CSV table of C-alpha atoms in Angstrom, one decimal:
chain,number,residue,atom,x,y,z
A,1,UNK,CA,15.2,58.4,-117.7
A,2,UNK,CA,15.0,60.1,-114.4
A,3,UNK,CA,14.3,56.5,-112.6
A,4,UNK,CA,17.7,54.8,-114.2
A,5,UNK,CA,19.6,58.1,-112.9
A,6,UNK,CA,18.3,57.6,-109.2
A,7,UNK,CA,19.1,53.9,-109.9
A,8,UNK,CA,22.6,54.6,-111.1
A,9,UNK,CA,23.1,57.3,-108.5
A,10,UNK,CA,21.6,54.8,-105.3
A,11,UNK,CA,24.0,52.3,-106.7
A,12,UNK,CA,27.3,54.8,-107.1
A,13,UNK,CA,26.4,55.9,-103.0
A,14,UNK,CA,26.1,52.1,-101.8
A,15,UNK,CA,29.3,50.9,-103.3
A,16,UNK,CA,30.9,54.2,-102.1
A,17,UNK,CA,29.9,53.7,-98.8
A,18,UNK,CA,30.9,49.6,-98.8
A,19,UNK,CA,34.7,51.0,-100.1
A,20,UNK,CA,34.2,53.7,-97.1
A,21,UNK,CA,33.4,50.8,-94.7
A,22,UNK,CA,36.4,48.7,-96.1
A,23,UNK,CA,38.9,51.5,-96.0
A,24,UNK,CA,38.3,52.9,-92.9
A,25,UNK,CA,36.7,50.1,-90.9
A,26,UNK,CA,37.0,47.0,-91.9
A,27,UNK,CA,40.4,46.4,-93.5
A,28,UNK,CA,42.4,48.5,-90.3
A,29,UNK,CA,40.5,46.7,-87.9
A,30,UNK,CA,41.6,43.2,-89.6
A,31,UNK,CA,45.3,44.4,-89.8
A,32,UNK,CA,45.1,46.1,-85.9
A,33,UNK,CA,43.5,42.5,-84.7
A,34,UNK,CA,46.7,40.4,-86.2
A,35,UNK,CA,49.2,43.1,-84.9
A,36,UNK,CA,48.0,43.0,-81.6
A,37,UNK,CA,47.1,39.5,-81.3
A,38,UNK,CA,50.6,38.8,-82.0
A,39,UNK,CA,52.1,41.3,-80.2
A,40,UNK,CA,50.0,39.5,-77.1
A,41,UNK,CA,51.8,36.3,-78.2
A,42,UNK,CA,55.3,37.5,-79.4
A,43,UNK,CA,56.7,34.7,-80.4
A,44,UNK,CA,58.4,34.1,-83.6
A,45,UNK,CA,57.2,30.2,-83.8
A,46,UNK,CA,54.0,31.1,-85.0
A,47,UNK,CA,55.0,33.1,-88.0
A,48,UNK,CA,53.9,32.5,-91.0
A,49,UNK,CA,55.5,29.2,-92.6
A,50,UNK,CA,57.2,31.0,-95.8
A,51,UNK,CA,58.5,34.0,-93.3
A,52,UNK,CA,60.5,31.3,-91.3
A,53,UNK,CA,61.7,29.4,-93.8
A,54,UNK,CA,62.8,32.6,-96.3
A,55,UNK,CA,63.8,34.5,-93.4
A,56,UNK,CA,65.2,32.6,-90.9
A,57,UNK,CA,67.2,29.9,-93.4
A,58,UNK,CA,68.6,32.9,-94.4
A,59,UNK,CA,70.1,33.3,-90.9
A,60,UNK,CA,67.8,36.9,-90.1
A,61,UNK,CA,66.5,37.4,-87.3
A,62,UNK,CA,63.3,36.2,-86.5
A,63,UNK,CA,62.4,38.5,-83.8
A,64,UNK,CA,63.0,41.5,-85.9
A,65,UNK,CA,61.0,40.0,-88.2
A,66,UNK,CA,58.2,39.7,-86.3
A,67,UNK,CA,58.2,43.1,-84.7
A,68,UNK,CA,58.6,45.0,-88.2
A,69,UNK,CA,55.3,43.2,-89.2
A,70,UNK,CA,53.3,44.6,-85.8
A,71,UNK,CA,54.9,48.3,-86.3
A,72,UNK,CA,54.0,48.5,-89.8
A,73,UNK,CA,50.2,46.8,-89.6
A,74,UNK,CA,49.4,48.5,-86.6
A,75,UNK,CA,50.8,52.1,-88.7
A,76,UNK,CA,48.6,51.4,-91.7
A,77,UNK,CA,45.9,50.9,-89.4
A,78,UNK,CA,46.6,54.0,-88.1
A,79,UNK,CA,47.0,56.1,-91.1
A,80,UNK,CA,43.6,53.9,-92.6
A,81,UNK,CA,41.6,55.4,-89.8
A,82,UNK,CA,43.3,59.2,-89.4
A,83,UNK,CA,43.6,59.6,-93.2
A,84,UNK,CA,40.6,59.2,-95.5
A,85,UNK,CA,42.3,60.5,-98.6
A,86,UNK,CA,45.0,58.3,-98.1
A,87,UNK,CA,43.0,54.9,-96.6
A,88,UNK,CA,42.0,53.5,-99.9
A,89,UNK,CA,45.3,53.5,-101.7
A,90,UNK,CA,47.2,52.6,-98.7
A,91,UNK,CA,44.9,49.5,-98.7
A,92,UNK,CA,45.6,48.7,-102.2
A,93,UNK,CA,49.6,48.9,-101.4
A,94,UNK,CA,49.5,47.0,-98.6
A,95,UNK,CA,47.2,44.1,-98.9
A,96,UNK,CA,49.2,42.6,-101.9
A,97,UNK,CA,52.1,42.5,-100.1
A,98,UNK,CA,50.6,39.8,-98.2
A,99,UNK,CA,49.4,37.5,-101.0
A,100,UNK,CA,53.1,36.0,-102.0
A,101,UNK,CA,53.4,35.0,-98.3
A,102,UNK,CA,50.0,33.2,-98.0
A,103,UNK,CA,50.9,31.6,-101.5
A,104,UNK,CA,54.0,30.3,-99.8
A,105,UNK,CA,52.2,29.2,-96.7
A,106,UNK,CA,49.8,27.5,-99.1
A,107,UNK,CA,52.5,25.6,-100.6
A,108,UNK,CA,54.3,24.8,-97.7
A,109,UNK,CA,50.5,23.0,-96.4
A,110,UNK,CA,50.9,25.0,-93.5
A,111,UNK,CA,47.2,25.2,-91.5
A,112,UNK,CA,48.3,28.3,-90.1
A,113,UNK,CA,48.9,31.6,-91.9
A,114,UNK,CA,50.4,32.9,-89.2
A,115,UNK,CA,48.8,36.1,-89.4
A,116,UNK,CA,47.3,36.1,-85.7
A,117,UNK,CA,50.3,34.7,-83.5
A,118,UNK,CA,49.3,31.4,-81.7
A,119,UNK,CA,45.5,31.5,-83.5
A,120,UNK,CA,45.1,29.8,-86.1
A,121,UNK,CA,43.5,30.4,-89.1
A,122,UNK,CA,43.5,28.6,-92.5
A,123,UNK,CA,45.4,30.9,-95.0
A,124,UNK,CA,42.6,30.0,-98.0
A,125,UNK,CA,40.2,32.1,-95.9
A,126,UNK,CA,43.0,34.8,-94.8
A,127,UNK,CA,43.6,35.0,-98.8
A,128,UNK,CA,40.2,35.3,-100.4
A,129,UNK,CA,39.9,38.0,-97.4
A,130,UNK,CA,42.8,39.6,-98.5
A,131,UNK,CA,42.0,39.6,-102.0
A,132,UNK,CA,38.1,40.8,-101.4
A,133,UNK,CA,38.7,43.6,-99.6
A,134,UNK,CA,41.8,44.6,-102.7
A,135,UNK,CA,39.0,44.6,-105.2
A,136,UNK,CA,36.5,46.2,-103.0
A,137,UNK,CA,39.0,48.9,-102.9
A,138,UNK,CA,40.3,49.5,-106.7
A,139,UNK,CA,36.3,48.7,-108.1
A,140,UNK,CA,33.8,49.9,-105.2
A,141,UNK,CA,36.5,53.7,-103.9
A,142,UNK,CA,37.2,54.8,-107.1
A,143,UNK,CA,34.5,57.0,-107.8
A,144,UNK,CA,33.9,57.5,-104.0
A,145,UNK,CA,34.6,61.7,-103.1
A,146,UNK,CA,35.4,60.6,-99.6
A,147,UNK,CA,38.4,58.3,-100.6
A,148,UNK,CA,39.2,60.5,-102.9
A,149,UNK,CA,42.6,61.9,-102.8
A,150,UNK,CA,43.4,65.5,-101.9
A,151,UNK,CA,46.0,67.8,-102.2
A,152,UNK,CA,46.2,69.3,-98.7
A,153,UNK,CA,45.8,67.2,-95.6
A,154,UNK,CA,44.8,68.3,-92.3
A,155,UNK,CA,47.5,69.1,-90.0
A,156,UNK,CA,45.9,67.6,-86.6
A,157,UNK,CA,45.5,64.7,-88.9
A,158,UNK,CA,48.6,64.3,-89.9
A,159,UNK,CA,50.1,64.7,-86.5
A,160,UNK,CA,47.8,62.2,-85.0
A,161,UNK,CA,49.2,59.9,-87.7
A,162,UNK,CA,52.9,60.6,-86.8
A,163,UNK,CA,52.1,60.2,-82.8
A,164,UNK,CA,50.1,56.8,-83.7
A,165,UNK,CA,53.2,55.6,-85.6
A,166,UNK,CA,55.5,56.2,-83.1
A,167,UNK,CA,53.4,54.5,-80.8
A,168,UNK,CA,53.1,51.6,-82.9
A,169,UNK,CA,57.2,51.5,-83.0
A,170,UNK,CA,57.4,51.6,-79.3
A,171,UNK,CA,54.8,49.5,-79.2
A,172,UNK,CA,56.3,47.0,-81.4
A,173,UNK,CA,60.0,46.7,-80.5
A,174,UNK,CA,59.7,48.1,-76.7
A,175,UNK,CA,57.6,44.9,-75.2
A,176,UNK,CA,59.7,42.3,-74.0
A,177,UNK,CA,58.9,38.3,-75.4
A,178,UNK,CA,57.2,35.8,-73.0
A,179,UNK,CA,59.5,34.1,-70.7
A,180,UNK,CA,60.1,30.3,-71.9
A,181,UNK,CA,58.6,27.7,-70.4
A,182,UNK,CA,60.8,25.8,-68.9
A,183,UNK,CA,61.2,22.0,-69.4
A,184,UNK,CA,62.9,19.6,-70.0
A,185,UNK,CA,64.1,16.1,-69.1
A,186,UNK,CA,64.7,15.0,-65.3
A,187,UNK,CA,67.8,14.8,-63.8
A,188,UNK,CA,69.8,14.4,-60.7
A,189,UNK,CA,71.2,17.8,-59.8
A,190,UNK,CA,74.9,18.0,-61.3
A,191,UNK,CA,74.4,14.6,-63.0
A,192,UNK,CA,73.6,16.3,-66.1
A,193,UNK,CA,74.0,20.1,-67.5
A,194,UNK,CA,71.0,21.2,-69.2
A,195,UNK,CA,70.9,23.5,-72.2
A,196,UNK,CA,69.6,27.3,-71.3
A,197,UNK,CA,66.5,27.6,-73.0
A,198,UNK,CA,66.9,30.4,-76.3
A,199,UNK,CA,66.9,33.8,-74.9
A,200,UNK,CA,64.6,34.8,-77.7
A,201,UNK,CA,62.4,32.0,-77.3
A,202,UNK,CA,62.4,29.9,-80.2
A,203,UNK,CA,65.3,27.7,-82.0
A,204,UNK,CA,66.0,27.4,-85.3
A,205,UNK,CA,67.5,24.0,-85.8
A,206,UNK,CA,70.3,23.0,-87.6
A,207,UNK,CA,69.6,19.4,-88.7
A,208,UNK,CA,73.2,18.8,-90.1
A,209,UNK,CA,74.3,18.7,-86.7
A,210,UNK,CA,71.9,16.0,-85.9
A,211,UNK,CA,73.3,13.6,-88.0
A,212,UNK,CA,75.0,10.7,-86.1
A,213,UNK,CA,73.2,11.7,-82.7
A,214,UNK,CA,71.0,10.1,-80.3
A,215,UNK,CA,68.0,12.4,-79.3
A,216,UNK,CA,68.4,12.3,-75.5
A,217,UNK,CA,71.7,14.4,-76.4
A,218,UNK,CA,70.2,16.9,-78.5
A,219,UNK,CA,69.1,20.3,-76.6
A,220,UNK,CA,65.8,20.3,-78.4
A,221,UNK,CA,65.5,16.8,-76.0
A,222,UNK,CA,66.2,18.7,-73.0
A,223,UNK,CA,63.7,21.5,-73.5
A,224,UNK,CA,60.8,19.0,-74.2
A,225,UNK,CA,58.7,17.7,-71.3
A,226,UNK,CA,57.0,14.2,-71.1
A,227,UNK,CA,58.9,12.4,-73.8
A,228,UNK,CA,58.3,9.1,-74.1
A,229,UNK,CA,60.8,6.6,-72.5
A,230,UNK,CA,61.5,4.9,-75.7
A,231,UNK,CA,61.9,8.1,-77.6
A,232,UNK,CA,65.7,6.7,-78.5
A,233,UNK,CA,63.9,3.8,-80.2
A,234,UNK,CA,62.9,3.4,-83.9
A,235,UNK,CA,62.7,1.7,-86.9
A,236,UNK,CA,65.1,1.1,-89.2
């Protein structure tokens, strides 16, 4: 009798210490390395497939987009870390959120998930890591004291996490995007007018307009480099 309650107690205090390691390591640092990796790249072309097409072909802005998903990974991160009563059920809320998106990316057969601006990363393995780390969460924390929710939080704590978000904000929507590369067909100076490049740095195109059109005179044409000289050409 005494044996099986050691063994039950050893293996109660090794799955509250992997839900411990998940909460408060491992899940923030995997939400903190895709905010900050795409805050490095800041550009709305490497979101996630579904984001683009939901979001954008419903005329939102990408950018905005973009910069809500670093503020509010980078916070949970935050709060994840500062908060131990509150990392394991912010884990549960948040990771879910991501599953209808990687879903959508999966549908779209996107190789991408866009969850690490211009890295990427397949989002079958972004998914069962996603889904893992949920279930480590809801069956490993909840019998764990140190995850366990509390009444009264510390008020350095708490402060900390209200200084971190703000940060994250700043952080977020202060950093200016990357200045397009410019390119771009060659032209005689004056001969021909070329487009400005998108302020924001990506385009979202509207193919009705292409209808009818020869390439050369679309502005995606002018914004591409080394196009082939028969690009005009093709089979009918």
């Amino acid at each position: 009798m005494a044996d099986n309650t050691f063994s039950d107690k050893t293996s109660n205090t090794l799955a509250g210490t992997v839900a411990v390691v998940m909460a408060r390591v491992l899940v923030p640092l995997w939400l903190a390395l895709g905010a900050v990796l795409k805050l490095v790249d800041l550009s709305p072309a490497h979101l996630p497939a579904a984001l683009i097409q939901w979001f954008g072909g419903n005329g939102i802005d990408l950018m905005f987009v973009l910069r809500f998903s670093i503020a509010v990974e980078l916070i949970v991160a935050g709060v994840m870390v500062l908060l131990p009563s509150l990392a394991r059920w912010v884990g549960i809320a948040i990771l879910p959120a991501f599953a209808p998106v990687l879903i959508g990316d999966i549908h779209h057969g996107a190789s991408s998930c866009g969850c690490f601006g211009a890295i990427e990363f397949s989002p079958w393995i972004t998914l069962v890591t996603d889904v893992s780390f949920l279930l480590g969460l809801i069956f490993l924390g909840r019998r764990e004291p140190r995850l366990a929710l509390t009444r009264n939080l510390p008020t350095s704590k708490v402060l900390a996490a209200g200084a971190w978000s703000l940060l994250s904000v700043a952080a977020a929507f202060g950093l200016s995007a990357p200045a397009p590369v410019g390119g771009g067909v060659s032209a005689d100076a004056g001969s021909v007018d070329v487009p400005a490049l998108p302020s924001d740095g990506y385009s979202m195109p509207q193919y009705q307009d292409w209808i009818g059109r020869r390439f050369e005179e679309l502005d995606v044409a002018a914004w591409t480099s080394n196009l082939p000289d028969d690009i005009g050409f093709g089979l009918l």
